[in-house]
Amino acid sequence: MPLSDRQSDATTIADSARVAGPSRARRMWDSDFGYAFRRAPVAMISFAVVILLVLAALLAPWIAPHDPFNPATLNLMNGFTPPMQANAFTGDFFLLGTDDQGRDVFSTILYGMRISLFVGFAAVFLGLVIGVTLGLLAGYVGGWAETIIMRVADVQLTFPAILVAMLIFGIAKGVTPPEYRDQMAIWVLILAIGLSDWVQFARVVRGATLVEKNREYVQAARLIGRTPFAIMLRHILPNVLNPVLVIATISLALAIIAEATLSFLGVGAPPTKPSLGTLIRIGQEFMFSGEWWILFFPALTLLALALSINLLGDWLRDALNPKLR
Amino acid sequence: MLAYIIRRIGQSILVLFVVGLVAFSMFRFVGDPVDNMLGQERTQADVERLREQLGLDQPFVVQYYKFLEQAVQGNFGLSYRQGRPVAEILLERAPATLELAFVSGLLALAGGIGLGIYTAIRRRGISANAIMTLSLVGVSLPTFLIGILLIYLFSVELGWLPSFGRGEVVDLGWWTTGFLTVSGLKALILPAITLGLYQMTLIMRLVRTEMLEVLRMDYIRFARARGIREKSVNFRHALKNTLVPVITITGLQLGSIIAFAIITETVFQWPGVGLLFINAIQFVDIPVMAAYLMLISVMFVGINLIVDMLYFAIDPRLRVDRTAGGH
């Protein structure tokens, strides 16, 4: 490995400017965590797949060969073109074929993945913020706040998350006026999935906070007169983040599957803004008539996405668990 | 013990009360049912008449009291979409869901315990390892994709089994059953597998872990040393001692089978309660949503209560484990 050369180069440059250690990314790579990562082929492959898919989704407007949501560029004659073949009428070529309206399946997948990933990330973020906040409060403040928060969490945990999400979606849909429903569907989805999975975060953070709040550094912070708010945010929070990271990764896979499930059931992303689940719902109709590609490719993408995030989360849980070192 | 039971029952009633409040708030504040039931062409008189008919013109407290009174009697009013009593629709749909849940529950239990024992006894065997790997993939697959996959394989490609509906059903007056006709039984196979697969892998992994633990115990070694046949050791000594946690977990899973039936029923257009609920969400049919919510809460809370009591009755150690385990 030409590491020594590069490092000496880096030091001479760094010396002339300022005394600095290796970059953050470099330190990450050299750490125990980075070592564990380099030794786990499954984690590396999953990570590569996730990065590839996220990049593809982010760059969809530039990568996608067609704009599937611009009716002006669609040609109905292109409908049902099989993958890797030229259309019999127009001679147009589509990598993964087209659907009934002549939309390029590859492009719809790229845009659909964008929506799936956006909903997934946003929902997990919402659940994380709510869960961590309530978990910190329950753990640090205790008393009736803890009782109420944990009771609500227990009750919600009695019901499967997907059912809670469906119910929140139904209620939110009823509250929105009909003419805004399609526009709001994405946000309603984020709300529904986010509110259905805060419990995991709250429980773990509360448990960790209960342990941390009796440590010396917290007592010291209290003695020098820091406010409870500052103690929770600046002192305890950074020390309970490891398990939160693990749960967030696994939650992301679950949130993406939940979004796909809701959209598939017709209570999620609308056909005008299809996510992967909506695409699978649309594709299912054509399964019986032999146009398998409209269903197959979105399903495969969803599977790759969910599986690689899941595997990454599994590995992360083991890697961040000091007991398994 | 008695204090614990009373406290648990009190908690359950409190939960149901909160759920009832949610259900009622849905009725009162979500959407305008009159808008949903009447089309574009309507007169003010039509609106007034329907409002009165649905009781929407009365004050909040009166409506709330009426709702509670009616709900306890199992009356949730008229479906906004179908214009028929919700209870009637639910009763009509219930047999389909219950039969499906029953068969997939049985499948999950039989398959899960069987495969769990097999993978525990043949721990290092190739087929046991293959089953374990497959089960990992099965857990990662979303339920609806499993359903679609099965339809593609057995309905589209092979043409052996129907892809939707319940087949021919026999009407027994208050119950319709698909168990008595060939087409009914054939229609049941794919949805039951789809619904039961996830639970099956869960039970299988649980049984395997428990079995592996028990098989290491001294009394198993002694039983072997005494020359008792392998079959007898595995089933009469080991299996018996793994069943307590299996029963309780299975009980808790019963509720999620009913909930996940929503997905399976949509994939297979199975005319059950779950499909009704999804359609109710799509059309914002509040009475049906509220009734389903109440029904499923009673079920979940009831199951949880019974399982908690079982913990107490069967093995006090488990109760301690459970609070310590934290899930």
mmCIF file of C-alpha atoms in Angstrom, chain A:
data_model
loop_
_atom_site.group_PDB
_atom_site.id
_atom_site.type_symbol
_atom_site.label_atom_id
_atom_site.label_comp_id
_atom_site.label_asym_id
_atom_site.label_seq_id
_atom_site.Cartn_x
_atom_site.Cartn_y
_atom_site.Cartn_z
ATOM 1 C CA MET A 1 0.000 0.000 0.000
ATOM 2 C CA PRO A 2 1.563 3.358 -1.035
ATOM 3 C CA LEU A 3 0.252 4.814 2.167
ATOM 4 C CA SER A 4 3.613 6.039 3.506
ATOM 5 C CA ASP A 5 4.339 8.066 0.359
ATOM 6 C CA ARG A 6 1.017 9.752 0.411
ATOM 7 C CA GLN A 7 1.241 10.406 4.087
ATOM 8 C CA SER A 8 4.644 12.042 3.836
ATOM 9 C CA ASP A 9 3.334 14.169 0.973
ATOM 10 C CA ALA A 10 0.396 15.150 3.075
ATOM 11 C CA THR A 11 2.587 16.024 6.049
ATOM 12 C CA THR A 12 4.867 18.314 4.076
ATOM 13 C CA ILE A 13 1.878 20.200 2.706
ATOM 14 C CA ALA A 14 0.197 20.254 6.065
ATOM 15 C CA ASP A 15 3.390 21.383 7.813
ATOM 16 C CA SER A 16 3.715 24.410 5.587
ATOM 17 C CA ALA A 17 0.159 25.515 6.303
ATOM 18 C CA ARG A 18 -0.667 24.371 9.798
ATOM 19 C CA VAL A 19 -0.100 21.423 12.070
ATOM 20 C CA ALA A 20 -3.022 19.126 11.325
ATOM 21 C CA GLY A 21 -3.689 15.419 11.708
ATOM 22 C CA PRO A 22 -5.065 13.209 8.984
ATOM 23 C CA SER A 23 -8.488 14.156 7.601
ATOM 24 C CA ARG A 24 -11.690 13.073 9.286
ATOM 25 C CA ALA A 25 -12.383 10.461 6.634
ATOM 26 C CA ARG A 26 -8.824 9.164 6.970
ATOM 27 C CA ARG A 27 -9.183 8.841 10.736
ATOM 28 C CA MET A 28 -12.500 7.026 10.267
ATOM 29 C CA TRP A 29 -10.866 4.614 7.826
ATOM 30 C CA ASP A 30 -7.957 3.915 10.197
ATOM 31 C CA SER A 31 -10.112 3.494 13.303
ATOM 32 C CA ASP A 32 -11.309 0.210 14.796
ATOM 33 C CA PHE A 33 -14.621 0.865 13.164
ATOM 34 C CA GLY A 34 -12.994 1.314 9.760
ATOM 35 C CA TYR A 35 -10.966 -1.844 10.298
ATOM 36 C CA ALA A 36 -14.085 -3.834 11.113
ATOM 37 C CA PHE A 37 -15.703 -2.420 7.997
ATOM 38 C CA ARG A 38 -12.786 -3.406 5.774
ATOM 39 C CA ARG A 39 -12.903 -6.944 7.160
ATOM 40 C CA ALA A 40 -16.625 -7.439 6.397
ATOM 41 C CA PRO A 41 -17.266 -8.045 2.695
ATOM 42 C CA VAL A 42 -21.046 -8.189 3.223
ATOM 43 C CA ALA A 43 -21.003 -4.755 4.829
ATOM 44 C CA MET A 44 -18.816 -3.300 2.069
ATOM 45 C CA ILE A 45 -20.995 -4.698 -0.722
ATOM 46 C CA SER A 46 -24.194 -3.550 0.994
ATOM 47 C CA PHE A 47 -22.704 -0.125 1.554
ATOM 48 C CA ALA A 48 -21.684 0.100 -2.110
ATOM 49 C CA VAL A 49 -25.176 -0.921 -3.254
ATOM 50 C CA VAL A 50 -26.825 1.622 -0.949
ATOM 51 C CA ILE A 51 -24.493 4.417 -2.110
ATOM 52 C CA LEU A 52 -25.051 3.457 -5.752
ATOM 53 C CA LEU A 53 -28.836 3.461 -5.382
ATOM 54 C CA VAL A 54 -28.907 6.704 -3.392
ATOM 55 C CA LEU A 55 -26.688 8.399 -5.974
ATOM 56 C CA ALA A 56 -28.854 7.099 -8.809
ATOM 57 C CA ALA A 57 -31.935 8.462 -7.059
ATOM 58 C CA LEU A 58 -30.334 11.832 -6.348
ATOM 59 C CA LEU A 59 -29.068 12.218 -9.910
ATOM 60 C CA ALA A 60 -32.304 10.909 -11.473
ATOM 61 C CA PRO A 61 -33.029 14.075 -13.509
ATOM 62 C CA TRP A 62 -29.601 13.803 -15.161
ATOM 63 C CA ILE A 63 -29.317 10.014 -15.474
ATOM 64 C CA ALA A 64 -32.862 9.163 -16.536
ATOM 65 C CA PRO A 65 -33.063 8.856 -20.321
ATOM 66 C CA HIS A 66 -36.673 10.078 -20.315
ATOM 67 C CA ASP A 67 -38.836 12.338 -18.196
ATOM 68 C CA PRO A 68 -41.656 9.955 -17.262
ATOM 69 C CA PHE A 69 -43.869 12.684 -15.815
ATOM 70 C CA ASN A 70 -43.857 15.048 -18.741
ATOM 71 C CA PRO A 71 -46.813 14.040 -20.951
ATOM 72 C CA ALA A 72 -45.345 15.951 -23.885
ATOM 73 C CA THR A 73 -42.434 13.533 -24.240
ATOM 74 C CA LEU A 74 -44.571 10.394 -23.958
ATOM 75 C CA ASN A 75 -45.685 8.464 -26.969
ATOM 76 C CA LEU A 76 -48.518 5.995 -26.429
ATOM 77 C CA MET A 77 -47.228 3.984 -29.382
ATOM 78 C CA ASN A 78 -44.222 3.137 -27.204
ATOM 79 C CA GLY A 79 -46.462 1.332 -24.684
ATOM 80 C CA PHE A 80 -45.450 -2.179 -23.578
ATOM 81 C CA THR A 81 -42.046 -2.179 -25.243
ATOM 82 C CA PRO A 82 -40.141 -5.183 -23.858
ATOM 83 C CA PRO A 83 -36.735 -4.534 -22.254
ATOM 84 C CA MET A 84 -33.605 -4.400 -24.426
ATOM 85 C CA GLN A 85 -35.670 -4.331 -27.625
ATOM 86 C CA ALA A 86 -36.637 -1.653 -30.077
ATOM 87 C CA ASN A 87 -40.311 -0.785 -30.204
ATOM 88 C CA ALA A 88 -42.077 -2.425 -33.167
ATOM 89 C CA PHE A 89 -43.796 0.802 -34.282
ATOM 90 C CA THR A 90 -41.515 3.662 -33.370
ATOM 91 C CA GLY A 91 -38.143 1.935 -33.265
ATOM 92 C CA ASP A 92 -37.383 3.582 -29.904
ATOM 93 C CA PHE A 93 -35.157 1.646 -27.543
ATOM 94 C CA PHE A 94 -35.729 1.282 -23.803
ATOM 95 C CA LEU A 95 -33.256 -0.383 -21.457
ATOM 96 C CA LEU A 96 -35.883 -1.887 -19.124
ATOM 97 C CA GLY A 97 -38.912 -1.563 -21.396
ATOM 98 C CA THR A 98 -41.959 0.673 -21.012
ATOM 99 C CA ASP A 99 -45.284 0.515 -19.181
ATOM 100 C CA ASP A 100 -48.770 0.817 -20.652
ATOM 101 C CA GLN A 101 -48.458 4.564 -21.222
ATOM 102 C CA GLY A 102 -45.090 4.318 -22.900
ATOM 103 C CA ARG A 103 -43.190 5.530 -19.837
ATOM 104 C CA ASP A 104 -39.616 4.281 -19.633
ATOM 105 C CA VAL A 105 -39.465 1.789 -16.742
ATOM 106 C CA PHE A 106 -35.828 2.623 -15.962
ATOM 107 C CA SER A 107 -36.682 6.312 -15.589
ATOM 108 C CA THR A 108 -39.791 5.688 -13.470
ATOM 109 C CA ILE A 109 -37.701 3.483 -11.173
ATOM 110 C CA LEU A 110 -35.087 6.222 -10.735
ATOM 111 C CA TYR A 111 -37.740 8.802 -9.909
ATOM 112 C CA GLY A 112 -39.711 6.298 -7.817
ATOM 113 C CA MET A 113 -36.628 5.455 -5.777
ATOM 114 C CA ARG A 114 -36.183 9.171 -5.144
ATOM 115 C CA ILE A 115 -39.614 9.313 -3.548
ATOM 116 C CA SER A 116 -39.141 6.046 -1.649
ATOM 117 C CA LEU A 117 -35.793 7.164 -0.247
ATOM 118 C CA PHE A 118 -37.031 10.668 0.545
ATOM 119 C CA VAL A 119 -40.038 9.322 2.436
ATOM 120 C CA GLY A 120 -37.841 6.743 4.166
ATOM 121 C CA PHE A 121 -35.177 9.208 5.317
ATOM 122 C CA ALA A 122 -37.664 11.899 6.302
ATOM 123 C CA ALA A 123 -39.866 9.452 8.224
ATOM 124 C CA VAL A 124 -36.920 7.976 10.126
ATOM 125 C CA PHE A 125 -35.666 11.489 10.873
ATOM 126 C CA LEU A 126 -39.072 12.491 12.218
ATOM 127 C CA GLY A 127 -39.336 9.332 14.311
ATOM 128 C CA LEU A 128 -35.753 9.832 15.532
ATOM 129 C CA VAL A 129 -36.289 13.438 16.591
ATOM 130 C CA ILE A 130 -39.529 12.651 18.404
ATOM 131 C CA GLY A 131 -38.197 9.452 19.943
ATOM 132 C CA VAL A 132 -34.846 10.845 21.089
ATOM 133 C CA THR A 133 -36.451 13.966 22.558
ATOM 134 C CA LEU A 134 -39.088 12.023 24.467
ATOM 135 C CA GLY A 135 -36.569 9.363 25.480
ATOM 136 C CA LEU A 136 -34.190 11.966 26.903
ATOM 137 C CA LEU A 137 -37.029 13.672 28.734
ATOM 138 C CA ALA A 138 -38.380 10.410 30.124
ATOM 139 C CA GLY A 139 -34.949 9.247 31.200
ATOM 140 C CA TYR A 140 -33.542 12.473 32.616
ATOM 141 C CA VAL A 141 -36.588 14.235 34.020
ATOM 142 C CA GLY A 142 -38.484 11.140 35.128
ATOM 143 C CA GLY A 143 -41.627 11.539 37.202
ATOM 144 C CA TRP A 144 -44.996 11.920 35.549
ATOM 145 C CA ALA A 145 -43.396 12.866 32.204
ATOM 146 C CA GLU A 146 -41.727 9.475 32.145
ATOM 147 C CA THR A 147 -44.910 7.680 33.168
ATOM 148 C CA ILE A 148 -46.986 9.293 30.427
ATOM 149 C CA ILE A 149 -44.389 8.917 27.676
ATOM 150 C CA MET A 150 -43.625 5.286 28.422
ATOM 151 C CA ARG A 151 -47.319 4.387 28.850
ATOM 152 C CA VAL A 152 -48.111 5.860 25.436
ATOM 153 C CA ALA A 153 -45.133 3.992 24.001
ATOM 154 C CA ASP A 154 -46.369 0.729 25.534
ATOM 155 C CA VAL A 155 -49.843 1.211 24.120
ATOM 156 C CA GLN A 156 -48.528 2.015 20.670
ATOM 157 C CA LEU A 157 -46.210 -0.975 20.783
ATOM 158 C CA THR A 158 -49.243 -3.199 21.288
ATOM 159 C CA PHE A 159 -50.259 -2.462 17.709
ATOM 160 C CA PRO A 160 -48.101 -3.357 14.670
ATOM 161 C CA ALA A 161 -46.387 -0.248 13.258
ATOM 162 C CA ILE A 162 -47.853 -0.744 9.800
ATOM 163 C CA LEU A 163 -51.377 -0.674 11.235
ATOM 164 C CA VAL A 164 -50.649 2.528 13.162
ATOM 165 C CA ALA A 165 -49.227 4.090 9.990
ATOM 166 C CA MET A 166 -52.329 3.104 8.002
ATOM 167 C CA LEU A 167 -54.590 4.609 10.603
ATOM 168 C CA ILE A 168 -52.640 7.885 10.786
ATOM 169 C CA PHE A 169 -52.647 8.007 7.000
ATOM 170 C CA GLY A 170 -56.424 7.482 6.932
ATOM 171 C CA ILE A 171 -57.086 10.178 9.510
ATOM 172 C CA ALA A 172 -54.697 12.664 7.879
ATOM 173 C CA LYS A 173 -56.253 11.953 4.511
ATOM 174 C CA GLY A 174 -59.678 12.660 5.936
ATOM 175 C CA VAL A 175 -58.495 15.974 7.374
ATOM 176 C CA THR A 176 -56.960 17.203 4.106
ATOM 177 C CA PRO A 177 -59.405 18.646 1.588
ATOM 178 C CA PRO A 178 -59.862 16.317 -1.422
ATOM 179 C CA GLU A 179 -58.250 18.675 -3.937
ATOM 180 C CA TYR A 180 -54.952 18.713 -1.984
ATOM 181 C CA ARG A 181 -54.824 14.988 -1.205
ATOM 182 C CA ASP A 182 -52.497 13.960 -4.036
ATOM 183 C CA GLN A 183 -50.091 16.808 -3.314
ATOM 184 C CA MET A 184 -50.062 16.127 0.405
ATOM 185 C CA ALA A 185 -49.846 12.329 0.134
ATOM 186 C CA ILE A 186 -46.033 12.267 0.423
ATOM 187 C CA TRP A 187 -46.040 14.415 3.562
ATOM 188 C CA VAL A 188 -48.882 12.456 5.070
ATOM 189 C CA LEU A 189 -46.878 9.273 4.431
ATOM 190 C CA ILE A 190 -43.826 10.725 6.183
ATOM 191 C CA LEU A 191 -45.977 11.749 9.131
ATOM 192 C CA ALA A 192 -47.680 8.360 9.315
ATOM 193 C CA ILE A 193 -44.490 6.278 9.147
ATOM 194 C CA GLY A 194 -42.514 8.676 11.349
ATOM 195 C CA LEU A 195 -45.137 8.674 14.070
ATOM 196 C CA SER A 196 -45.401 4.892 13.900
ATOM 197 C CA ASP A 197 -41.740 4.241 14.710
ATOM 198 C CA TRP A 198 -40.634 6.740 17.355
ATOM 199 C CA VAL A 199 -41.202 4.190 20.134
ATOM 200 C CA GLN A 200 -38.019 2.205 19.466
ATOM 201 C CA PHE A 201 -35.888 5.340 19.699
ATOM 202 C CA ALA A 202 -37.600 6.556 22.851
ATOM 203 C CA ARG A 203 -37.186 3.232 24.656
ATOM 204 C CA VAL A 204 -33.508 2.827 23.836
ATOM 205 C CA VAL A 205 -32.605 6.458 24.574
ATOM 206 C CA ARG A 206 -34.495 6.371 27.864
ATOM 207 C CA GLY A 207 -32.676 3.209 28.915
ATOM 208 C CA ALA A 208 -29.277 4.654 27.993
ATOM 209 C CA THR A 209 -30.082 7.990 29.653
ATOM 210 C CA LEU A 210 -31.012 6.256 32.899
ATOM 211 C CA VAL A 211 -27.527 4.748 32.937
ATOM 212 C CA GLU A 212 -25.683 7.908 31.861
ATOM 213 C CA LYS A 213 -27.373 10.361 34.189
ATOM 214 C CA ASN A 214 -25.669 8.879 37.246
ATOM 215 C CA ARG A 215 -22.181 9.005 35.728
ATOM 216 C CA GLU A 216 -19.601 11.419 37.142
ATOM 217 C CA TYR A 217 -19.451 13.707 34.130
ATOM 218 C CA VAL A 218 -23.162 14.406 34.357
ATOM 219 C CA GLN A 219 -22.910 15.055 38.097
ATOM 220 C CA ALA A 220 -19.984 17.372 37.418
ATOM 221 C CA ALA A 221 -21.945 19.250 34.792
ATOM 222 C CA ARG A 222 -24.804 19.598 37.243
ATOM 223 C CA LEU A 223 -22.460 20.861 39.940
ATOM 224 C CA ILE A 224 -21.025 23.621 37.782
ATOM 225 C CA GLY A 225 -24.585 24.741 37.219
ATOM 226 C CA ARG A 226 -25.399 23.738 33.657
ATOM 227 C CA THR A 227 -29.102 23.748 32.887
ATOM 228 C CA PRO A 228 -30.918 20.412 32.515
ATOM 229 C CA PHE A 229 -31.525 21.304 28.876
ATOM 230 C CA ALA A 230 -27.811 21.752 28.206
ATOM 231 C CA ILE A 231 -26.937 18.597 30.110
ATOM 232 C CA MET A 232 -29.404 16.545 28.087
ATOM 233 C CA LEU A 233 -28.350 18.012 24.759
ATOM 234 C CA ARG A 234 -24.590 18.528 25.139
ATOM 235 C CA HIS A 235 -23.577 15.842 27.595
ATOM 236 C CA ILE A 236 -25.964 12.916 27.538
ATOM 237 C CA LEU A 237 -27.118 12.962 23.913
ATOM 238 C CA PRO A 238 -23.655 12.405 22.344
ATOM 239 C CA ASN A 239 -23.178 9.392 24.613
ATOM 240 C CA VAL A 240 -26.418 7.647 23.711
ATOM 241 C CA LEU A 241 -26.117 8.106 19.942
ATOM 242 C CA ASN A 242 -24.506 4.752 19.057
ATOM 243 C CA PRO A 243 -27.614 2.619 19.570
ATOM 244 C CA VAL A 244 -29.689 5.377 17.952
ATOM 245 C CA LEU A 245 -27.579 5.073 14.812
ATOM 246 C CA VAL A 246 -28.159 1.311 14.671
ATOM 247 C CA ILE A 247 -31.898 1.654 15.152
ATOM 248 C CA ALA A 248 -32.033 4.432 12.565
ATOM 249 C CA THR A 249 -30.399 2.210 9.947
ATOM 250 C CA ILE A 250 -32.714 -0.718 10.610
ATOM 251 C CA SER A 251 -35.665 1.690 10.791
ATOM 252 C CA LEU A 252 -34.718 3.050 7.392
ATOM 253 C CA ALA A 253 -35.114 -0.379 5.808
ATOM 254 C CA LEU A 254 -38.399 -0.870 7.659
ATOM 255 C CA ALA A 255 -39.614 2.602 6.673
ATOM 256 C CA ILE A 256 -38.838 1.988 3.005
ATOM 257 C CA ILE A 257 -40.696 -1.329 3.163
ATOM 258 C CA ALA A 258 -43.575 0.315 5.040
ATOM 259 C CA GLU A 259 -43.786 3.074 2.442
ATOM 260 C CA ALA A 260 -43.754 0.517 -0.367
ATOM 261 C CA THR A 261 -46.425 -1.537 1.391
ATOM 262 C CA LEU A 262 -48.713 1.442 1.962
ATOM 263 C CA SER A 263 -48.238 2.664 -1.600
ATOM 264 C CA PHE A 264 -48.834 -0.840 -2.888
ATOM 265 C CA LEU A 265 -52.081 -1.010 -0.929
ATOM 266 C CA GLY A 266 -53.158 2.236 -2.547
ATOM 267 C CA VAL A 267 -52.920 4.296 0.631
ATOM 268 C CA GLY A 268 -49.583 5.936 -0.099
ATOM 269 C CA ALA A 269 -47.847 7.761 -2.934
ATOM 270 C CA PRO A 270 -50.371 8.571 -5.723
ATOM 271 C CA PRO A 271 -49.925 7.330 -9.332
ATOM 272 C CA THR A 272 -49.040 10.873 -10.386
ATOM 273 C CA LYS A 273 -45.992 10.741 -8.103
ATOM 274 C CA PRO A 274 -45.253 7.025 -7.958
ATOM 275 C CA SER A 275 -42.832 5.526 -5.452
ATOM 276 C CA LEU A 276 -41.445 2.011 -5.863
ATOM 277 C CA GLY A 277 -44.532 0.619 -4.102
ATOM 278 C CA THR A 278 -46.882 2.437 -6.445
ATOM 279 C CA LEU A 279 -44.898 1.147 -9.433
ATOM 280 C CA ILE A 280 -45.236 -2.413 -8.129
ATOM 281 C CA ARG A 281 -48.971 -1.844 -7.681
ATOM 282 C CA ILE A 282 -49.223 -0.645 -11.285
ATOM 283 C CA GLY A 283 -47.014 -3.471 -12.541
ATOM 284 C CA GLN A 284 -49.058 -6.135 -10.797
ATOM 285 C CA GLU A 285 -51.963 -5.469 -13.174
ATOM 286 C CA PHE A 286 -49.834 -6.447 -16.147
ATOM 287 C CA MET A 287 -48.381 -9.595 -14.614
ATOM 288 C CA PHE A 288 -51.194 -11.733 -16.004
ATOM 289 C CA SER A 289 -50.853 -10.490 -19.562
ATOM 290 C CA GLY A 290 -47.154 -11.317 -19.779
ATOM 291 C CA GLU A 291 -45.636 -7.816 -19.407
ATOM 292 C CA TRP A 292 -43.484 -8.983 -16.517
ATOM 293 C CA TRP A 293 -40.873 -6.224 -16.681
ATOM 294 C CA ILE A 294 -43.247 -3.489 -15.472
ATOM 295 C CA LEU A 295 -43.508 -5.374 -12.170
ATOM 296 C CA PHE A 296 -40.172 -7.155 -12.016
ATOM 297 C CA PHE A 297 -37.666 -4.300 -12.141
ATOM 298 C CA PRO A 298 -39.284 -2.039 -9.511
ATOM 299 C CA ALA A 299 -39.690 -5.076 -7.234
ATOM 300 C CA LEU A 300 -36.037 -6.026 -7.711
ATOM 301 C CA THR A 301 -34.930 -2.465 -6.932
ATOM 302 C CA LEU A 302 -37.007 -2.369 -3.769
ATOM 303 C CA LEU A 303 -35.589 -5.699 -2.700
ATOM 304 C CA ALA A 304 -31.979 -4.631 -3.333
ATOM 305 C CA LEU A 305 -32.541 -1.408 -1.414
ATOM 306 C CA ALA A 306 -34.256 -2.979 1.594
ATOM 307 C CA LEU A 307 -31.937 -5.975 1.782
ATOM 308 C CA SER A 308 -28.683 -3.995 1.574
ATOM 309 C CA ILE A 309 -29.807 -1.454 4.183
ATOM 310 C CA ASN A 310 -30.916 -4.329 6.411
ATOM 311 C CA LEU A 311 -27.596 -6.125 6.092
ATOM 312 C CA LEU A 312 -25.734 -2.891 6.740
ATOM 313 C CA GLY A 313 -27.817 -2.297 9.862
ATOM 314 C CA ASP A 314 -27.167 -5.833 11.090
ATOM 315 C CA TRP A 315 -23.460 -5.388 10.647
ATOM 316 C CA LEU A 316 -23.528 -1.952 12.289
ATOM 317 C CA ARG A 317 -25.280 -3.403 15.332
ATOM 318 C CA ASP A 318 -22.521 -5.972 15.786
ATOM 319 C CA ALA A 319 -19.708 -3.530 15.006
ATOM 320 C CA LEU A 320 -20.905 -0.913 17.485
ATOM 321 C CA ASN A 321 -21.581 -3.453 20.207
ATOM 322 C CA PRO A 322 -18.549 -3.425 22.527
ATOM 323 C CA LYS A 323 -19.547 -6.805 23.967
ATOM 324 C CA LEU A 324 -18.905 -8.509 20.629
ATOM 325 C CA ARG A 325 -15.424 -7.083 20.107
#
